[in-house]
Amino acid sequence: EIVLTQSPGTLSLSPGERATLSCKASQSISNGFLAWYQQRPGQAPRLLIYGASGASNRATDIPDRFSGSVSGTECTLTISRLEPEDSAVYFCLQYTSSPPYTFGQGTKLEIK
Amino acid sequence: EVKLLESGGGLVQPGGSLRLSCAASGFTFSSYGMSWVRQAPGKGLQWVSGISGSGGITHYADSVKGRFFISRDNSKDTLYLQMESLRVEDAAIYYCTNEYDFWSGTPWGDHWGQGTPVTVSS
């Protein structure tokens, strides 16, 4: 089972700044599939970024301020030019191999 | 428009049973694998179970194996999760979502329902 560890646990930034969220896998997923989700309070998760082999595809209606990358076991979600509505919890997911699919524990992003 | 609508959640005593449903619309349901994901109060997301488009292949998280059973009725565009021998730690919001589809390129978790809450308490 691939374990995903997200960092930091909480990130507090100001509007206009750049956020860098990390998701470290217990084994390489460079040849696999990784996705990022945003979850606002009281809402279902929303797909942001997905891809295989390091590709970064934005889901429908996701602005280009959101981008992702994968290198070996390190996965990164970058949100440039933060806006107040970006305040949420962000989860990574790997669906590289057969189940179980695994999520990271989440990073809470606070916009000051 | 793709819609997923979960139902069937509620309050159940430890050891009890519950059946969740997820009604799908707006896409060819039988072409997609589907999964259940849960979220305990204040916690992260946990994949629970998945099923292939035909229903012939199922997978479970170790924590629910032997107690939960996933199924689908493609004639009704509906996904199910039969939960038995429920434990306090099974309390969560349960979401249904689509799995990755190679042929269409649809990514895992492209669509989610609003979730149905399950409370396990005496």
PDB file of C-alpha atoms in Angstrom:
ATOM      1  CA  GLU A   1       0.000   0.000   0.000  1.00  0.00           C
ATOM      2  CA  ILE A   2       1.339   3.415  -0.969  1.00  0.00           C
ATOM      3  CA  VAL A   3       1.292   5.850   1.940  1.00  0.00           C
ATOM      4  CA  LEU A   4       0.976   9.569   1.195  1.00  0.00           C
ATOM      5  CA  THR A   5       2.253  12.120   3.713  1.00  0.00           C
ATOM      6  CA  GLN A   6       1.234  15.735   3.219  1.00  0.00           C
ATOM      7  CA  SER A   7       3.008  18.791   4.551  1.00  0.00           C
ATOM      8  CA  PRO A   8       2.628  21.221   6.059  1.00  0.00           C
ATOM      9  CA  GLY A   9      -0.386  20.403   8.178  1.00  0.00           C
ATOM     10  CA  THR A  10      -1.524  24.018   8.079  1.00  0.00           C
ATOM     11  CA  LEU A  11      -0.436  26.866   5.869  1.00  0.00           C
ATOM     12  CA  SER A  12      -1.363  30.474   6.539  1.00  0.00           C
ATOM     13  CA  LEU A  13      -0.733  32.947   3.724  1.00  0.00           C
ATOM     14  CA  SER A  14      -1.988  36.272   2.445  1.00  0.00           C
ATOM     15  CA  PRO A  15      -3.937  36.997  -0.725  1.00  0.00           C
ATOM     16  CA  GLY A  16      -1.663  37.291  -3.730  1.00  0.00           C
ATOM     17  CA  GLU A  17       1.015  35.018  -2.290  1.00  0.00           C
ATOM     18  CA  ARG A  18       2.010  31.601  -3.619  1.00  0.00           C
ATOM     19  CA  ALA A  19       1.194  28.358  -1.795  1.00  0.00           C
ATOM     20  CA  THR A  20       3.266  25.214  -2.170  1.00  0.00           C
ATOM     21  CA  LEU A  21       1.733  22.027  -0.804  1.00  0.00           C
ATOM     22  CA  SER A  22       3.696  18.794  -0.639  1.00  0.00           C
ATOM     23  CA  CYS A  23       2.580  15.179  -0.844  1.00  0.00           C
ATOM     24  CA  LYS A  24       5.323  12.581  -0.330  1.00  0.00           C
ATOM     25  CA  ALA A  25       4.708   8.986  -1.360  1.00  0.00           C
ATOM     26  CA  SER A  26       6.225   5.944   0.319  1.00  0.00           C
ATOM     27  CA  GLN A  27       7.282   4.697  -3.129  1.00  0.00           C
ATOM     28  CA  SER A  28       7.732   6.209  -6.537  1.00  0.00           C
ATOM     29  CA  ILE A  29       4.563   7.207  -8.405  1.00  0.00           C
ATOM     30  CA  SER A  30       6.324   8.793 -11.349  1.00  0.00           C
ATOM     31  CA  ASN A  31       4.728   6.208 -13.606  1.00  0.00           C
ATOM     32  CA  GLY A  32       1.393   6.328 -11.876  1.00  0.00           C
ATOM     33  CA  PHE A  33      -1.581   8.545 -11.237  1.00  0.00           C
ATOM     34  CA  LEU A  34      -1.922  11.337  -8.735  1.00  0.00           C
ATOM     35  CA  ALA A  35      -4.748  13.773  -8.062  1.00  0.00           C
ATOM     36  CA  TRP A  36      -5.352  16.801  -5.855  1.00  0.00           C
ATOM     37  CA  TYR A  37      -8.688  17.779  -4.337  1.00  0.00           C
ATOM     38  CA  GLN A  38      -9.969  20.884  -2.613  1.00  0.00           C
ATOM     39  CA  GLN A  39     -12.539  20.582   0.149  1.00  0.00           C
ATOM     40  CA  ARG A  40     -14.254  23.597   1.619  1.00  0.00           C
ATOM     41  CA  PRO A  41     -16.146  23.248   4.916  1.00  0.00           C
ATOM     42  CA  GLY A  42     -19.403  21.376   4.536  1.00  0.00           C
ATOM     43  CA  GLN A  43     -18.748  20.508   0.912  1.00  0.00           C
ATOM     44  CA  ALA A  44     -17.719  17.413  -1.010  1.00  0.00           C
ATOM     45  CA  PRO A  45     -14.180  17.202  -2.376  1.00  0.00           C
ATOM     46  CA  ARG A  46     -13.586  18.917  -5.701  1.00  0.00           C
ATOM     47  CA  LEU A  47     -11.051  17.652  -8.213  1.00  0.00           C
ATOM     48  CA  LEU A  48      -8.348  20.195  -9.033  1.00  0.00           C
ATOM     49  CA  ILE A  49      -5.402  18.478 -10.679  1.00  0.00           C
ATOM     50  CA  TYR A  50      -4.835  14.981 -12.024  1.00  0.00           C
ATOM     51  CA  GLY A  51      -2.315  13.217 -14.139  1.00  0.00           C
ATOM     52  CA  ALA A  52      -0.012  10.366 -14.908  1.00  0.00           C
ATOM     53  CA  SER A  53       3.766  10.246 -15.022  1.00  0.00           C
ATOM     54  CA  GLY A  54       4.132  13.751 -13.675  1.00  0.00           C
ATOM     55  CA  ALA A  55       1.590  15.305 -16.011  1.00  0.00           C
ATOM     56  CA  SER A  56      -0.435  18.139 -14.583  1.00  0.00           C
ATOM     57  CA  ASN A  57      -3.941  18.409 -15.933  1.00  0.00           C
ATOM     58  CA  ARG A  58      -6.427  20.838 -14.504  1.00  0.00           C
ATOM     59  CA  ALA A  59      -9.975  19.631 -14.037  1.00  0.00           C
ATOM     60  CA  THR A  60     -12.882  21.411 -15.659  1.00  0.00           C
ATOM     61  CA  ASP A  61     -13.234  25.076 -14.649  1.00  0.00           C
ATOM     62  CA  ILE A  62     -10.106  25.067 -12.497  1.00  0.00           C
ATOM     63  CA  PRO A  63      -8.119  28.289 -13.047  1.00  0.00           C
ATOM     64  CA  ASP A  64      -4.528  28.209 -14.225  1.00  0.00           C
ATOM     65  CA  ARG A  65      -3.413  29.504 -10.826  1.00  0.00           C
ATOM     66  CA  PHE A  66      -3.469  25.832  -9.817  1.00  0.00           C
ATOM     67  CA  SER A  67      -0.694  23.541 -11.039  1.00  0.00           C
ATOM     68  CA  GLY A  68       0.833  20.224 -10.042  1.00  0.00           C
ATOM     69  CA  SER A  69       4.006  18.267 -10.535  1.00  0.00           C
ATOM     70  CA  VAL A  70       5.416  14.862  -9.651  1.00  0.00           C
ATOM     71  CA  SER A  71       9.046  13.858  -9.326  1.00  0.00           C
ATOM     72  CA  GLY A  72       9.782  10.405  -7.997  1.00  0.00           C
ATOM     73  CA  THR A  73       8.044  10.272  -4.653  1.00  0.00           C
ATOM     74  CA  GLU A  74       7.477  14.005  -4.314  1.00  0.00           C
ATOM     75  CA  CYS A  75       4.226  15.572  -5.496  1.00  0.00           C
ATOM     76  CA  THR A  76       3.545  19.272  -5.323  1.00  0.00           C
ATOM     77  CA  LEU A  77       0.441  21.417  -5.685  1.00  0.00           C
ATOM     78  CA  THR A  78       1.183  25.060  -6.350  1.00  0.00           C
ATOM     79  CA  ILE A  79      -1.423  27.787  -6.049  1.00  0.00           C
ATOM     80  CA  SER A  80      -0.218  31.117  -7.317  1.00  0.00           C
ATOM     81  CA  ARG A  81      -1.856  34.479  -6.598  1.00  0.00           C
ATOM     82  CA  LEU A  82      -3.908  33.228  -3.660  1.00  0.00           C
ATOM     83  CA  GLU A  83      -7.486  34.402  -3.366  1.00  0.00           C
ATOM     84  CA  PRO A  84      -9.733  34.319  -0.264  1.00  0.00           C
ATOM     85  CA  GLU A  85     -11.842  31.495  -1.747  1.00  0.00           C
ATOM     86  CA  ASP A  86      -8.762  29.247  -1.851  1.00  0.00           C
ATOM     87  CA  SER A  87      -9.153  28.773   1.879  1.00  0.00           C
ATOM     88  CA  ALA A  88      -9.839  25.034   2.214  1.00  0.00           C
ATOM     89  CA  VAL A  89      -8.306  21.660   2.983  1.00  0.00           C
ATOM     90  CA  TYR A  90      -6.343  20.074   0.158  1.00  0.00           C
ATOM     91  CA  PHE A  91      -5.904  16.328  -0.258  1.00  0.00           C
ATOM     92  CA  CYS A  92      -3.702  14.291  -2.568  1.00  0.00           C
ATOM     93  CA  LEU A  93      -4.712  10.857  -3.823  1.00  0.00           C
ATOM     94  CA  GLN A  94      -2.776   8.142  -5.573  1.00  0.00           C
ATOM     95  CA  TYR A  95      -4.500   5.716  -7.889  1.00  0.00           C
ATOM     96  CA  THR A  96      -1.343   4.317  -9.325  1.00  0.00           C
ATOM     97  CA  SER A  97      -1.817   0.706  -8.492  1.00  0.00           C
ATOM     98  CA  SER A  98      -4.635  -1.608  -7.706  1.00  0.00           C
ATOM     99  CA  PRO A  99      -6.668  -0.700  -4.654  1.00  0.00           C
ATOM    100  CA  PRO A 100      -6.386   0.338  -1.928  1.00  0.00           C
ATOM    101  CA  TYR A 101      -6.363   3.888  -3.236  1.00  0.00           C
ATOM    102  CA  THR A 102      -4.826   6.155  -0.648  1.00  0.00           C
ATOM    103  CA  PHE A 103      -5.275   9.780   0.337  1.00  0.00           C
ATOM    104  CA  GLY A 104      -2.877  12.051   2.126  1.00  0.00           C
ATOM    105  CA  GLN A 105      -4.052  13.356   5.490  1.00  0.00           C
ATOM    106  CA  GLY A 106      -4.657  16.846   4.131  1.00  0.00           C
ATOM    107  CA  THR A 107      -3.196  20.340   4.314  1.00  0.00           C
ATOM    108  CA  LYS A 108      -5.339  23.160   5.656  1.00  0.00           C
ATOM    109  CA  LEU A 109      -4.759  26.403   3.772  1.00  0.00           C
ATOM    110  CA  GLU A 110      -5.796  29.564   5.549  1.00  0.00           C
ATOM    111  CA  ILE A 111      -5.927  32.884   3.738  1.00  0.00           C
ATOM    112  CA  LYS A 112      -5.262  35.690   6.197  1.00  0.00           C
TER     113      LYS A 112
ATOM    114  CA  GLU B   1     -24.866  17.224 -16.175  1.00  0.00           C
ATOM    115  CA  VAL B   2     -23.396  14.451 -14.033  1.00  0.00           C
ATOM    116  CA  LYS B   3     -25.155  13.960 -10.726  1.00  0.00           C
ATOM    117  CA  LEU B   4     -24.509  11.560  -7.880  1.00  0.00           C
ATOM    118  CA  LEU B   5     -27.017  11.449  -5.045  1.00  0.00           C
ATOM    119  CA  GLU B   6     -26.305   9.392  -1.944  1.00  0.00           C
ATOM    120  CA  SER B   7     -28.977   8.288   0.488  1.00  0.00           C
ATOM    121  CA  GLY B   8     -29.580   5.770   3.230  1.00  0.00           C
ATOM    122  CA  GLY B   9     -27.422   7.186   5.977  1.00  0.00           C
ATOM    123  CA  GLY B  10     -28.662   7.545   9.525  1.00  0.00           C
ATOM    124  CA  LEU B  11     -28.242   6.547  13.136  1.00  0.00           C
ATOM    125  CA  VAL B  12     -27.527   2.894  13.876  1.00  0.00           C
ATOM    126  CA  GLN B  13     -26.401   1.044  16.966  1.00  0.00           C
ATOM    127  CA  PRO B  14     -23.040  -0.723  17.096  1.00  0.00           C
ATOM    128  CA  GLY B  15     -23.386  -4.106  15.472  1.00  0.00           C
ATOM    129  CA  GLY B  16     -26.222  -2.903  13.282  1.00  0.00           C
ATOM    130  CA  SER B  17     -26.591  -2.732   9.509  1.00  0.00           C
ATOM    131  CA  LEU B  18     -27.291  -0.047   6.965  1.00  0.00           C
ATOM    132  CA  ARG B  19     -27.507   0.107   3.167  1.00  0.00           C
ATOM    133  CA  LEU B  20     -26.341   3.187   1.334  1.00  0.00           C
ATOM    134  CA  SER B  21     -27.402   4.036  -2.199  1.00  0.00           C
ATOM    135  CA  CYS B  22     -25.927   6.352  -4.797  1.00  0.00           C
ATOM    136  CA  ALA B  23     -28.184   7.286  -7.696  1.00  0.00           C
ATOM    137  CA  ALA B  24     -26.280   8.370 -10.789  1.00  0.00           C
ATOM    138  CA  SER B  25     -27.394  10.401 -13.781  1.00  0.00           C
ATOM    139  CA  GLY B  26     -25.916  12.327 -16.668  1.00  0.00           C
ATOM    140  CA  PHE B  27     -23.403   9.703 -17.808  1.00  0.00           C
ATOM    141  CA  THR B  28     -23.210   6.077 -18.935  1.00  0.00           C
ATOM    142  CA  PHE B  29     -23.108   4.577 -15.450  1.00  0.00           C
ATOM    143  CA  SER B  30     -22.236   1.047 -16.514  1.00  0.00           C
ATOM    144  CA  SER B  31     -19.058   2.258 -18.225  1.00  0.00           C
ATOM    145  CA  TYR B  32     -17.452   3.490 -15.038  1.00  0.00           C
ATOM    146  CA  GLY B  33     -15.969   1.918 -11.980  1.00  0.00           C
ATOM    147  CA  MET B  34     -17.303   3.528  -8.833  1.00  0.00           C
ATOM    148  CA  SER B  35     -16.008   3.922  -5.305  1.00  0.00           C
ATOM    149  CA  TRP B  36     -17.200   4.816  -1.846  1.00  0.00           C
ATOM    150  CA  VAL B  37     -15.070   7.228   0.183  1.00  0.00           C
ATOM    151  CA  ARG B  38     -15.751   8.197   3.778  1.00  0.00           C
ATOM    152  CA  GLN B  39     -14.778  11.067   6.042  1.00  0.00           C
ATOM    153  CA  ALA B  40     -15.044  10.806   9.808  1.00  0.00           C
ATOM    154  CA  PRO B  41     -15.907  14.041  11.641  1.00  0.00           C
ATOM    155  CA  GLY B  42     -12.972  16.438  11.448  1.00  0.00           C
ATOM    156  CA  LYS B  43     -10.798  13.851   9.702  1.00  0.00           C
ATOM    157  CA  GLY B  44      -9.436  13.176   6.236  1.00  0.00           C
ATOM    158  CA  LEU B  45     -10.719  11.129   3.335  1.00  0.00           C
ATOM    159  CA  GLN B  46     -10.561   7.336   3.341  1.00  0.00           C
ATOM    160  CA  TRP B  47     -11.245   5.098   0.366  1.00  0.00           C
ATOM    161  CA  VAL B  48     -13.655   2.357   1.471  1.00  0.00           C
ATOM    162  CA  SER B  49     -14.585   0.195  -1.504  1.00  0.00           C
ATOM    163  CA  GLY B  50     -14.655   0.108  -5.292  1.00  0.00           C
ATOM    164  CA  ILE B  51     -16.444  -1.815  -8.011  1.00  0.00           C
ATOM    165  CA  SER B  52     -15.875  -2.228 -11.743  1.00  0.00           C
ATOM    166  CA  GLY B  53     -18.361  -1.024 -14.322  1.00  0.00           C
ATOM    167  CA  SER B  54     -19.806  -4.473 -14.837  1.00  0.00           C
ATOM    168  CA  GLY B  55     -19.849  -5.190 -11.121  1.00  0.00           C
ATOM    169  CA  GLY B  56     -17.669  -8.243 -11.535  1.00  0.00           C
ATOM    170  CA  ILE B  57     -14.646  -6.900  -9.666  1.00  0.00           C
ATOM    171  CA  THR B  58     -14.811  -5.464  -6.169  1.00  0.00           C
ATOM    172  CA  HIS B  59     -12.194  -4.174  -3.751  1.00  0.00           C
ATOM    173  CA  TYR B  60     -12.300  -3.229  -0.091  1.00  0.00           C
ATOM    174  CA  ALA B  61     -10.184  -1.421   2.443  1.00  0.00           C
ATOM    175  CA  ASP B  62      -8.861  -3.803   5.089  1.00  0.00           C
ATOM    176  CA  SER B  63     -10.838  -1.945   7.756  1.00  0.00           C
ATOM    177  CA  VAL B  64     -14.180  -2.936   6.207  1.00  0.00           C
ATOM    178  CA  LYS B  65     -13.371  -6.232   4.506  1.00  0.00           C
ATOM    179  CA  GLY B  66     -15.879  -8.911   5.448  1.00  0.00           C
ATOM    180  CA  ARG B  67     -18.336  -6.359   6.886  1.00  0.00           C
ATOM    181  CA  PHE B  68     -19.124  -4.076   3.937  1.00  0.00           C
ATOM    182  CA  PHE B  69     -20.331  -5.219   0.532  1.00  0.00           C
ATOM    183  CA  ILE B  70     -20.402  -3.054  -2.573  1.00  0.00           C
ATOM    184  CA  SER B  71     -22.733  -3.731  -5.477  1.00  0.00           C
ATOM    185  CA  ARG B  72     -24.421  -1.957  -8.333  1.00  0.00           C
ATOM    186  CA  ASP B  73     -27.548  -2.203 -10.441  1.00  0.00           C
ATOM    187  CA  ASN B  74     -26.719  -0.842 -13.870  1.00  0.00           C
ATOM    188  CA  SER B  75     -30.360  -1.088 -14.941  1.00  0.00           C
ATOM    189  CA  LYS B  76     -31.153   1.452 -12.230  1.00  0.00           C
ATOM    190  CA  ASP B  77     -27.905   3.459 -12.477  1.00  0.00           C
ATOM    191  CA  THR B  78     -27.427   2.917  -8.769  1.00  0.00           C
ATOM    192  CA  LEU B  79     -24.470   2.020  -6.576  1.00  0.00           C
ATOM    193  CA  TYR B  80     -24.897   0.399  -3.173  1.00  0.00           C
ATOM    194  CA  LEU B  81     -22.914  -0.186  -0.022  1.00  0.00           C
ATOM    195  CA  GLN B  82     -24.274  -2.765   2.393  1.00  0.00           C
ATOM    196  CA  MET B  83     -22.699  -2.145   5.770  1.00  0.00           C
ATOM    197  CA  GLU B  84     -22.932  -4.780   8.478  1.00  0.00           C
ATOM    198  CA  SER B  85     -21.496  -5.249  11.964  1.00  0.00           C
ATOM    199  CA  LEU B  86     -21.090  -1.492  12.168  1.00  0.00           C
ATOM    200  CA  ARG B  87     -18.594  -0.061  14.627  1.00  0.00           C
ATOM    201  CA  VAL B  88     -18.325   3.335  16.254  1.00  0.00           C
ATOM    202  CA  GLU B  89     -15.286   4.020  14.076  1.00  0.00           C
ATOM    203  CA  ASP B  90     -17.400   3.571  10.911  1.00  0.00           C
ATOM    204  CA  ALA B  91     -19.238   6.822  11.679  1.00  0.00           C
ATOM    205  CA  ALA B  92     -18.570   9.235   8.838  1.00  0.00           C
ATOM    206  CA  ILE B  93     -19.972  10.985   5.835  1.00  0.00           C
ATOM    207  CA  TYR B  94     -20.004   8.504   2.965  1.00  0.00           C
ATOM    208  CA  TYR B  95     -19.453   9.800  -0.556  1.00  0.00           C
ATOM    209  CA  CYS B  96     -19.724   8.002  -3.877  1.00  0.00           C
ATOM    210  CA  THR B  97     -17.445   8.972  -6.732  1.00  0.00           C
ATOM    211  CA  ASN B  98     -16.281   7.733 -10.108  1.00  0.00           C
ATOM    212  CA  GLU B  99     -13.061   5.847 -10.682  1.00  0.00           C
ATOM    213  CA  TYR B 100     -10.492   6.467 -13.390  1.00  0.00           C
ATOM    214  CA  ASP B 101     -11.587   5.397 -16.860  1.00  0.00           C
ATOM    215  CA  PHE B 102      -8.781   4.620 -19.275  1.00  0.00           C
ATOM    216  CA  TRP B 103     -10.892   4.849 -22.438  1.00  0.00           C
ATOM    217  CA  SER B 104     -12.429   8.249 -21.805  1.00  0.00           C
ATOM    218  CA  GLY B 105      -9.551   9.597 -19.725  1.00  0.00           C
ATOM    219  CA  THR B 106     -11.977  10.530 -16.965  1.00  0.00           C
ATOM    220  CA  PRO B 107      -9.906  11.041 -13.821  1.00  0.00           C
ATOM    221  CA  TRP B 108     -10.578   9.437 -10.466  1.00  0.00           C
ATOM    222  CA  GLY B 109     -12.943  11.520  -8.374  1.00  0.00           C
ATOM    223  CA  ASP B 110     -14.086  13.821 -11.171  1.00  0.00           C
ATOM    224  CA  HIS B 111     -17.613  13.785  -9.723  1.00  0.00           C
ATOM    225  CA  TRP B 112     -18.818  13.433  -6.151  1.00  0.00           C
ATOM    226  CA  GLY B 113     -22.160  13.242  -4.444  1.00  0.00           C
ATOM    227  CA  GLN B 114     -23.013  15.469  -1.494  1.00  0.00           C
ATOM    228  CA  GLY B 115     -22.512  12.573   0.913  1.00  0.00           C
ATOM    229  CA  THR B 116     -24.751  10.791   3.376  1.00  0.00           C
ATOM    230  CA  PRO B 117     -23.952  10.784   7.097  1.00  0.00           C
ATOM    231  CA  VAL B 118     -23.706   7.592   9.110  1.00  0.00           C
ATOM    232  CA  THR B 119     -23.733   7.747  12.900  1.00  0.00           C
ATOM    233  CA  VAL B 120     -22.949   4.651  14.934  1.00  0.00           C
ATOM    234  CA  SER B 121     -23.901   5.058  18.551  1.00  0.00           C
ATOM    235  CA  SER B 122     -25.825   3.342  21.296  1.00  0.00           C
TER     236      SER B 122
END
